[in-house]
């Protein structure tokens, strides 16, 4: 009887292992957690032009920290929370203009604009990685059964 042939697995891709994909999602979520922490404390460092800007920052930053912490703990099962992170990232970008931060403080609006964009990109890439993680195990099982026949 011939030895079983192992299929090549490319970490991070559609055929990547579920563990590798979980690690990638955790890394993205940890970055979102750091961005959220900065957003929550940034009103202490940067002027946000009043209570609306300040509370928006604190609220969104705190929400990002909590959601990202949950995503770090359970990366694949909490995929919808990643999309919620993306929506919060969109608000961080939009709040620059909605709360007129561009007229108050250049560092504040620059921080919000770029960090909000980063959160959206991390959330979208995390959602894509979640879809690969959900599909990785069943695909590998089907391929392994086909090879062993």
CSV table of N, CA and C in Angstrom, one decimal:
chain,number,residue,atom,x,y,z
A,1,UNK,N,0.8,-1.2,0.0
A,1,UNK,CA,0.0,0.0,0.0
A,1,UNK,C,0.9,1.2,0.0
A,2,UNK,N,0.6,2.2,-0.9
A,2,UNK,CA,1.4,3.4,-1.0
A,2,UNK,C,1.1,4.4,0.2
A,3,UNK,N,2.1,5.1,0.6
A,3,UNK,CA,1.8,6.1,1.6
A,3,UNK,C,0.9,7.2,1.1
A,4,UNK,N,0.1,7.8,2.1
A,4,UNK,CA,-0.8,8.8,1.7
A,4,UNK,C,0.0,10.1,1.3
A,5,UNK,N,-0.5,10.7,0.3
A,5,UNK,CA,0.1,12.0,-0.2
A,5,UNK,C,-0.6,13.2,0.5
A,6,UNK,N,0.3,14.1,1.0
A,6,UNK,CA,-0.2,15.3,1.6
A,6,UNK,C,-0.4,16.4,0.6
A,7,UNK,N,-1.5,17.1,0.7
A,7,UNK,CA,-1.7,18.2,-0.2
A,7,UNK,C,-1.0,19.4,0.3
A,8,UNK,N,-0.4,20.3,-0.6
A,8,UNK,CA,0.2,21.5,-0.2
A,8,UNK,C,-0.8,22.5,0.4
A,9,UNK,N,-0.4,23.1,1.4
A,9,UNK,CA,-1.3,24.1,2.1
A,9,UNK,C,-0.5,25.4,2.1
A,10,UNK,N,-1.2,26.5,1.6
A,10,UNK,CA,-0.6,27.8,1.6
A,10,UNK,C,-1.2,28.7,2.7
A,11,UNK,N,-0.5,29.0,3.7
A,11,UNK,CA,-1.1,29.8,4.8
A,11,UNK,C,-1.6,31.1,4.4
A,12,UNK,N,-2.8,31.5,4.8
A,12,UNK,CA,-3.3,32.8,4.5
A,12,UNK,C,-4.2,32.8,3.2
A,13,UNK,N,-4.0,31.8,2.4
A,13,UNK,CA,-4.8,31.7,1.2
A,13,UNK,C,-6.0,30.9,1.3
A,14,UNK,N,-6.8,30.7,0.2
A,14,UNK,CA,-8.0,30.0,0.3
A,14,UNK,C,-7.8,28.6,0.8
A,15,UNK,N,-6.7,28.0,0.6
A,15,UNK,CA,-6.4,26.6,1.0
A,15,UNK,C,-5.6,26.6,2.3
A,16,UNK,N,-5.4,27.7,3.0
A,16,UNK,CA,-4.6,27.8,4.2
A,16,UNK,C,-5.3,27.1,5.3
A,17,UNK,N,-4.5,26.8,6.3
A,17,UNK,CA,-5.0,26.1,7.5
A,17,UNK,C,-5.9,27.0,8.3
A,18,UNK,N,-6.8,26.5,9.0
A,18,UNK,CA,-7.7,27.2,9.8
A,18,UNK,C,-7.0,28.0,10.9
A,19,UNK,N,-5.9,27.3,11.5
A,19,UNK,CA,-5.1,28.0,12.5
A,19,UNK,C,-4.4,29.2,12.0
A,20,UNK,N,-3.8,29.1,10.8
A,20,UNK,CA,-3.1,30.2,10.2
A,20,UNK,C,-4.1,31.4,10.0
A,21,UNK,N,-5.3,31.1,9.5
A,21,UNK,CA,-6.3,32.1,9.3
A,21,UNK,C,-6.8,32.8,10.6
A,22,UNK,N,-6.9,32.0,11.6
A,22,UNK,CA,-7.3,32.5,12.9
A,22,UNK,C,-6.2,33.5,13.4
A,23,UNK,N,-5.0,33.1,13.3
A,23,UNK,CA,-3.9,33.9,13.7
A,23,UNK,C,-3.9,35.3,12.9
A,24,UNK,N,-4.2,35.2,11.6
A,24,UNK,CA,-4.3,36.4,10.8
A,24,UNK,C,-5.4,37.3,11.3
A,25,UNK,N,-6.5,36.7,11.6
A,25,UNK,CA,-7.7,37.5,12.0
A,25,UNK,C,-7.4,38.1,13.4
A,26,UNK,N,-6.8,37.3,14.3
A,26,UNK,CA,-6.4,37.9,15.6
A,26,UNK,C,-5.5,39.0,15.5
A,27,UNK,N,-4.5,39.0,14.6
A,27,UNK,CA,-3.6,40.1,14.4
A,27,UNK,C,-4.3,41.3,13.9
A,28,UNK,N,-5.2,41.2,13.0
A,28,UNK,CA,-6.0,42.3,12.5
A,28,UNK,C,-6.8,42.9,13.6
A,29,UNK,N,-7.4,42.0,14.4
A,29,UNK,CA,-8.3,42.5,15.5
A,29,UNK,C,-7.4,43.2,16.6
A,30,UNK,N,-6.2,42.7,16.8
A,30,UNK,CA,-5.4,43.4,17.8
A,30,UNK,C,-5.0,44.8,17.3
A,31,UNK,N,-4.7,44.9,16.0
A,31,UNK,CA,-4.4,46.2,15.5
A,31,UNK,C,-5.6,47.2,15.6
A,32,UNK,N,-6.9,46.7,15.4
A,32,UNK,CA,-8.1,47.5,15.6
A,32,UNK,C,-8.2,47.8,17.0
A,33,UNK,N,-7.9,46.9,17.9
A,33,UNK,CA,-7.9,47.2,19.4
A,33,UNK,C,-7.0,48.4,19.7
A,34,UNK,N,-5.8,48.4,19.2
A,34,UNK,CA,-4.8,49.5,19.4
A,34,UNK,C,-5.3,50.8,18.9
A,35,UNK,N,-5.9,50.8,17.7
A,35,UNK,CA,-6.5,52.0,17.1
A,35,UNK,C,-7.6,52.5,17.9
A,36,UNK,N,-8.5,51.6,18.4
A,36,UNK,CA,-9.6,52.0,19.3
A,36,UNK,C,-9.1,52.6,20.6
A,37,UNK,N,-8.1,52.0,21.1
A,37,UNK,CA,-7.5,52.6,22.4
A,37,UNK,C,-7.0,54.0,22.1
A,38,UNK,N,-6.3,54.2,21.0
A,38,UNK,CA,-5.9,55.6,20.7
A,38,UNK,C,-7.0,56.5,20.5
A,39,UNK,N,-8.1,56.1,19.8
A,39,UNK,CA,-9.2,56.9,19.5
A,39,UNK,C,-9.9,57.3,20.9
A,40,UNK,N,-9.9,56.4,21.8
A,40,UNK,CA,-10.6,56.6,23.1
A,40,UNK,C,-9.8,57.7,23.9
A,41,UNK,N,-8.5,57.7,23.9
A,41,UNK,CA,-7.7,58.6,24.7
A,41,UNK,C,-7.3,59.8,23.9
A,42,UNK,N,-7.5,59.8,22.6
A,42,UNK,CA,-7.0,61.0,21.8
A,42,UNK,C,-7.6,62.3,22.2
A,43,UNK,N,-8.8,62.4,22.7
A,43,UNK,CA,-9.3,63.7,23.2
A,43,UNK,C,-8.5,64.3,24.3
A,44,UNK,N,-7.8,63.5,25.0
A,44,UNK,CA,-6.9,64.0,26.1
A,44,UNK,C,-5.7,64.7,25.5
A,45,UNK,N,-5.3,64.4,24.3
A,45,UNK,CA,-4.1,64.9,23.6
A,45,UNK,C,-4.4,65.9,22.5
A,46,UNK,N,-5.5,65.6,21.8
A,46,UNK,CA,-5.8,66.5,20.6
A,46,UNK,C,-7.1,67.3,20.9
A,47,UNK,N,-7.2,68.5,20.4
A,47,UNK,CA,-8.5,69.2,20.5
A,47,UNK,C,-9.5,68.7,19.5
A,48,UNK,N,-10.7,68.5,20.0
A,48,UNK,CA,-11.8,68.0,19.1
A,48,UNK,C,-13.0,68.9,19.0
A,49,UNK,N,-12.8,70.2,19.5
A,49,UNK,CA,-13.8,71.2,19.2
A,49,UNK,C,-15.1,71.1,19.9
A,50,UNK,N,-15.1,70.6,21.1
A,50,UNK,CA,-16.3,70.5,21.9
A,50,UNK,C,-16.7,69.1,22.3
A,51,UNK,N,-17.8,69.0,23.0
A,51,UNK,CA,-18.2,67.7,23.6
A,51,UNK,C,-18.7,66.7,22.5
A,52,UNK,N,-19.2,67.2,21.4
A,52,UNK,CA,-19.7,66.2,20.4
A,52,UNK,C,-18.5,65.4,19.8
A,53,UNK,N,-17.5,66.1,19.5
A,53,UNK,CA,-16.3,65.4,18.9
A,53,UNK,C,-15.6,64.6,20.0
A,54,UNK,N,-15.5,65.1,21.2
A,54,UNK,CA,-14.9,64.3,22.3
A,54,UNK,C,-15.7,63.0,22.6
A,55,UNK,N,-17.0,63.1,22.8
A,55,UNK,CA,-17.7,61.9,23.1
A,55,UNK,C,-17.8,61.0,21.9
A,56,UNK,N,-17.8,61.5,20.7
A,56,UNK,CA,-17.8,60.6,19.6
A,56,UNK,C,-16.5,59.7,19.6
A,57,UNK,N,-15.4,60.4,19.9
A,57,UNK,CA,-14.1,59.7,19.9
A,57,UNK,C,-14.1,58.7,21.0
A,58,UNK,N,-14.5,59.1,22.2
A,58,UNK,CA,-14.4,58.2,23.4
A,58,UNK,C,-15.4,57.0,23.1
A,59,UNK,N,-16.6,57.2,22.6
A,59,UNK,CA,-17.6,56.2,22.4
A,59,UNK,C,-17.1,55.2,21.3
A,60,UNK,N,-16.7,55.7,20.2
A,60,UNK,CA,-16.3,54.8,19.1
A,60,UNK,C,-15.0,54.1,19.5
A,61,UNK,N,-14.1,54.8,20.1
A,61,UNK,CA,-12.8,54.1,20.5
A,61,UNK,C,-13.1,53.0,21.5
A,62,UNK,N,-14.0,53.2,22.5
A,62,UNK,CA,-14.3,52.2,23.5
A,62,UNK,C,-15.0,51.0,22.8
A,63,UNK,N,-15.9,51.3,21.9
A,63,UNK,CA,-16.6,50.2,21.2
A,63,UNK,C,-15.7,49.4,20.4
A,64,UNK,N,-14.7,50.1,19.7
A,64,UNK,CA,-13.7,49.3,18.9
A,64,UNK,C,-12.9,48.4,19.8
A,65,UNK,N,-12.5,48.9,21.0
A,65,UNK,CA,-11.7,48.1,21.9
A,65,UNK,C,-12.5,46.9,22.3
A,66,UNK,N,-13.7,47.1,22.7
A,66,UNK,CA,-14.5,45.9,23.2
A,66,UNK,C,-14.7,44.9,22.1
A,67,UNK,N,-15.2,45.4,20.9
A,67,UNK,CA,-15.4,44.5,19.8
A,67,UNK,C,-14.2,43.8,19.3
A,68,UNK,N,-13.1,44.5,19.3
A,68,UNK,CA,-11.8,43.9,18.8
A,68,UNK,C,-11.3,42.9,19.8
A,69,UNK,N,-11.5,43.1,21.1
A,69,UNK,CA,-11.1,42.1,22.2
A,69,UNK,C,-11.9,40.8,22.0
A,70,UNK,N,-13.2,41.0,21.7
A,70,UNK,CA,-14.0,39.8,21.5
A,70,UNK,C,-13.5,39.0,20.2
A,71,UNK,N,-13.2,39.8,19.2
A,71,UNK,CA,-12.7,39.2,18.0
A,71,UNK,C,-11.3,38.5,18.2
A,72,UNK,N,-10.5,39.0,19.1
A,72,UNK,CA,-9.2,38.4,19.4
A,72,UNK,C,-9.5,37.0,20.1
A,73,UNK,N,-10.5,37.0,21.0
A,73,UNK,CA,-10.8,35.8,21.7
A,73,UNK,C,-11.4,34.7,20.8
A,74,UNK,N,-12.3,35.1,20.0
A,74,UNK,CA,-13.1,34.2,19.1
A,74,UNK,C,-13.1,34.8,17.7
A,75,UNK,N,-12.0,34.6,16.9
A,75,UNK,CA,-11.9,35.2,15.6
A,75,UNK,C,-12.8,34.8,14.5
A,76,UNK,N,-13.1,33.5,14.4
A,76,UNK,CA,-13.9,33.0,13.3
A,76,UNK,C,-15.4,33.1,13.6
A,77,UNK,N,-15.8,32.8,14.8
A,77,UNK,CA,-17.2,32.8,15.2
A,77,UNK,C,-17.8,34.2,15.3
A,78,UNK,N,-17.0,35.2,15.3
A,78,UNK,CA,-17.5,36.6,15.5
A,78,UNK,C,-17.3,37.5,14.3
A,79,UNK,N,-17.5,36.9,13.1
A,79,UNK,CA,-17.3,37.6,11.9
A,79,UNK,C,-18.2,38.8,11.7
A,80,UNK,N,-19.5,38.8,12.1
A,80,UNK,CA,-20.3,40.0,12.0
A,80,UNK,C,-19.8,41.2,12.9
A,81,UNK,N,-19.1,40.9,13.9
A,81,UNK,CA,-18.5,42.0,14.7
A,81,UNK,C,-17.4,42.7,13.9
A,82,UNK,N,-16.7,41.9,13.1
A,82,UNK,CA,-15.7,42.6,12.2
A,82,UNK,C,-16.4,43.6,11.3
A,83,UNK,N,-17.6,43.2,10.8
A,83,UNK,CA,-18.3,44.2,9.9
A,83,UNK,C,-18.7,45.4,10.7
A,84,UNK,N,-19.1,45.2,11.9
A,84,UNK,CA,-19.5,46.3,12.8
A,84,UNK,C,-18.3,47.2,13.0
A,85,UNK,N,-17.1,46.6,13.2
A,85,UNK,CA,-15.9,47.4,13.3
A,85,UNK,C,-15.7,48.2,12.1
A,86,UNK,N,-15.9,47.7,10.9
A,86,UNK,CA,-15.8,48.4,9.6
A,86,UNK,C,-16.8,49.6,9.6
A,87,UNK,N,-18.0,49.4,10.1
A,87,UNK,CA,-19.0,50.5,10.1
A,87,UNK,C,-18.5,51.6,11.0
A,88,UNK,N,-17.9,51.2,12.2
A,88,UNK,CA,-17.4,52.2,13.1
A,88,UNK,C,-16.2,52.9,12.5
A,89,UNK,N,-15.4,52.2,11.7
A,89,UNK,CA,-14.3,52.9,11.0
A,89,UNK,C,-14.8,53.9,10.0
A,90,UNK,N,-15.9,53.5,9.3
A,90,UNK,CA,-16.5,54.5,8.4
A,90,UNK,C,-17.0,55.7,9.1
A,91,UNK,N,-17.6,55.5,10.3
A,91,UNK,CA,-18.0,56.7,11.1
A,91,UNK,C,-16.9,57.6,11.5
A,92,UNK,N,-15.7,56.9,11.8
A,92,UNK,CA,-14.6,57.7,12.2
A,92,UNK,C,-14.1,58.6,11.1
A,93,UNK,N,-14.2,58.1,9.9
A,93,UNK,CA,-13.8,58.9,8.7
A,93,UNK,C,-14.9,60.0,8.4
A,94,UNK,N,-16.1,59.6,8.5
A,94,UNK,CA,-17.2,60.6,8.2
A,94,UNK,C,-17.3,61.6,9.3
A,95,UNK,N,-17.0,61.3,10.5
A,95,UNK,CA,-17.1,62.2,11.6
A,95,UNK,C,-16.2,63.4,11.5
A,96,UNK,N,-15.1,63.2,10.7
A,96,UNK,CA,-14.2,64.3,10.4
A,96,UNK,C,-15.0,65.5,9.8
A,97,UNK,N,-15.8,65.1,8.9
A,97,UNK,CA,-16.6,66.1,8.1
A,97,UNK,C,-17.9,66.5,8.8
A,98,UNK,N,-18.6,65.5,9.4
A,98,UNK,CA,-19.8,65.7,10.1
A,98,UNK,C,-19.7,66.6,11.3
A,99,UNK,N,-18.6,66.4,12.0
A,99,UNK,CA,-18.4,67.2,13.2
A,99,UNK,C,-17.4,68.4,13.0
A,100,UNK,N,-17.1,68.7,11.7
A,100,UNK,CA,-16.3,69.8,11.3
A,100,UNK,C,-14.9,69.8,11.9
A,101,UNK,N,-14.3,68.6,12.1
A,101,UNK,CA,-13.0,68.6,12.7
A,101,UNK,C,-11.9,69.2,11.8
A,102,UNK,N,-12.1,69.2,10.5
A,102,UNK,CA,-11.1,69.8,9.6
A,102,UNK,C,-10.9,71.3,9.9
A,103,UNK,N,-11.9,71.9,10.5
A,103,UNK,CA,-11.7,73.4,10.8
A,103,UNK,C,-11.2,73.6,12.2
A,104,UNK,N,-11.2,72.5,13.1
A,104,UNK,CA,-10.8,72.7,14.5
A,104,UNK,C,-9.4,72.4,14.7
A,105,UNK,N,-8.9,71.2,14.2
A,105,UNK,CA,-7.6,70.8,14.5
A,105,UNK,C,-7.1,69.8,13.4
A,106,UNK,N,-6.0,70.2,12.7
A,106,UNK,CA,-5.4,69.4,11.7
A,106,UNK,C,-5.0,68.1,12.2
A,107,UNK,N,-4.3,68.0,13.3
A,107,UNK,CA,-3.9,66.6,13.8
A,107,UNK,C,-5.1,65.8,14.2
A,108,UNK,N,-6.2,66.3,14.7
A,108,UNK,CA,-7.4,65.5,15.0
A,108,UNK,C,-8.0,64.9,13.8
A,109,UNK,N,-8.2,65.8,12.7
A,109,UNK,CA,-8.9,65.2,11.6
A,109,UNK,C,-8.0,64.3,10.8
A,110,UNK,N,-6.7,64.6,10.8
A,110,UNK,CA,-5.8,63.7,10.1
A,110,UNK,C,-5.7,62.3,10.8
A,111,UNK,N,-5.7,62.3,12.1
A,111,UNK,CA,-5.7,61.1,12.9
A,111,UNK,C,-7.0,60.3,12.6
A,112,UNK,N,-8.1,61.0,12.7
A,112,UNK,CA,-9.4,60.3,12.4
A,112,UNK,C,-9.5,59.8,11.0
A,113,UNK,N,-9.1,60.6,10.0
A,113,UNK,CA,-9.2,60.1,8.6
A,113,UNK,C,-8.4,58.9,8.3
A,114,UNK,N,-7.1,58.9,8.7
A,114,UNK,CA,-6.3,57.8,8.4
A,114,UNK,C,-6.5,56.6,9.3
A,115,UNK,N,-6.8,56.8,10.5
A,115,UNK,CA,-7.1,55.6,11.4
A,115,UNK,C,-8.4,55.0,11.1
A,116,UNK,N,-9.4,55.8,10.7
A,116,UNK,CA,-10.7,55.3,10.3
A,116,UNK,C,-10.6,54.4,9.1
A,117,UNK,N,-9.8,54.9,8.1
A,117,UNK,CA,-9.5,54.2,6.9
A,117,UNK,C,-8.8,52.9,7.2
A,118,UNK,N,-7.8,52.9,8.1
A,118,UNK,CA,-7.1,51.7,8.5
A,118,UNK,C,-8.1,50.7,9.2
A,119,UNK,N,-9.0,51.1,10.0
A,119,UNK,CA,-10.0,50.2,10.6
A,119,UNK,C,-10.9,49.6,9.6
A,120,UNK,N,-11.3,50.4,8.6
A,120,UNK,CA,-12.1,49.8,7.5
A,120,UNK,C,-11.4,48.7,6.8
A,121,UNK,N,-10.1,49.0,6.4
A,121,UNK,CA,-9.3,48.0,5.6
A,121,UNK,C,-9.1,46.8,6.5
A,122,UNK,N,-8.8,46.9,7.7
A,122,UNK,CA,-8.5,45.8,8.6
A,122,UNK,C,-9.8,45.0,8.8
A,123,UNK,N,-11.0,45.6,8.9
A,123,UNK,CA,-12.2,44.9,9.0
A,123,UNK,C,-12.6,44.2,7.8
A,124,UNK,N,-12.4,44.8,6.6
A,124,UNK,CA,-12.7,44.1,5.4
A,124,UNK,C,-11.8,42.9,5.1
A,125,UNK,N,-10.5,43.1,5.4
A,125,UNK,CA,-9.6,42.0,5.2
A,125,UNK,C,-9.9,40.9,6.2
A,126,UNK,N,-10.3,41.2,7.4
A,126,UNK,CA,-10.7,40.2,8.4
A,126,UNK,C,-11.9,39.5,8.0
A,127,UNK,N,-12.9,40.2,7.4
A,127,UNK,CA,-14.1,39.5,6.9
A,127,UNK,C,-13.8,38.5,5.8
A,128,UNK,N,-12.9,38.9,4.9
A,128,UNK,CA,-12.4,38.0,3.8
A,128,UNK,C,-11.7,36.8,4.4
A,129,UNK,N,-10.8,37.0,5.4
A,129,UNK,CA,-10.1,35.9,6.1
A,129,UNK,C,-11.1,35.0,6.8
A,130,UNK,N,-12.2,35.5,7.4
A,130,UNK,CA,-13.2,34.7,8.0
A,130,UNK,C,-13.9,33.8,7.0
A,131,UNK,N,-14.1,34.3,5.9
A,131,UNK,CA,-14.8,33.5,4.9
A,131,UNK,C,-13.9,32.4,4.4
A,132,UNK,N,-12.6,32.6,4.3
A,132,UNK,CA,-11.6,31.6,4.0
A,132,UNK,C,-11.5,30.6,5.1
A,133,UNK,N,-11.5,31.0,6.4
A,133,UNK,CA,-11.4,30.1,7.5
A,133,UNK,C,-12.6,29.2,7.6
A,134,UNK,N,-13.8,29.8,7.3
A,134,UNK,CA,-15.0,29.0,7.4
A,134,UNK,C,-15.0,27.9,6.3
A,135,UNK,N,-14.4,28.2,5.1
A,135,UNK,CA,-14.4,27.3,4.0
A,135,UNK,C,-13.2,26.4,4.0
A,136,UNK,N,-12.1,26.7,4.8
A,136,UNK,CA,-10.9,25.9,4.7
A,136,UNK,C,-11.1,24.5,5.2
A,137,UNK,N,-11.7,24.3,6.3
A,137,UNK,CA,-11.8,22.9,6.9
A,137,UNK,C,-12.6,22.0,6.0
A,138,UNK,N,-13.8,22.4,5.6
A,138,UNK,CA,-14.6,21.5,4.7
A,138,UNK,C,-13.9,21.2,3.4
A,139,UNK,N,-13.2,22.2,2.8
A,139,UNK,CA,-12.5,21.9,1.6
A,139,UNK,C,-11.4,20.9,1.8
A,140,UNK,N,-10.6,21.1,2.8
A,140,UNK,CA,-9.5,20.2,3.1
A,140,UNK,C,-10.0,18.8,3.3
A,141,UNK,N,-11.1,18.6,4.0
A,141,UNK,CA,-11.7,17.3,4.3
A,141,UNK,C,-12.1,16.7,3.0
A,142,UNK,N,-12.8,17.4,2.1
A,142,UNK,CA,-13.2,16.9,0.8
A,142,UNK,C,-12.0,16.5,0.0
A,143,UNK,N,-11.0,17.3,-0.1
A,143,UNK,CA,-9.8,17.0,-0.9
A,143,UNK,C,-9.1,15.8,-0.3
A,144,UNK,N,-9.0,15.7,1.0
A,144,UNK,CA,-8.3,14.5,1.6
A,144,UNK,C,-9.1,13.2,1.3
A,145,UNK,N,-10.4,13.3,1.4
A,145,UNK,CA,-11.2,12.1,1.1
A,145,UNK,C,-11.0,11.7,-0.4
A,146,UNK,N,-10.9,12.6,-1.3
A,146,UNK,CA,-10.7,12.4,-2.7
A,146,UNK,C,-9.3,11.7,-3.0
A,147,UNK,N,-8.3,12.2,-2.3
A,147,UNK,CA,-7.0,11.7,-2.5
A,147,UNK,C,-6.8,10.3,-2.0
A,148,UNK,N,-7.5,10.0,-0.8
A,148,UNK,CA,-7.3,8.7,-0.2
A,148,UNK,C,-8.2,7.6,-0.8
A,149,UNK,N,-9.0,7.9,-1.8
A,149,UNK,CA,-9.8,6.9,-2.5
A,149,UNK,C,-9.0,6.0,-3.4
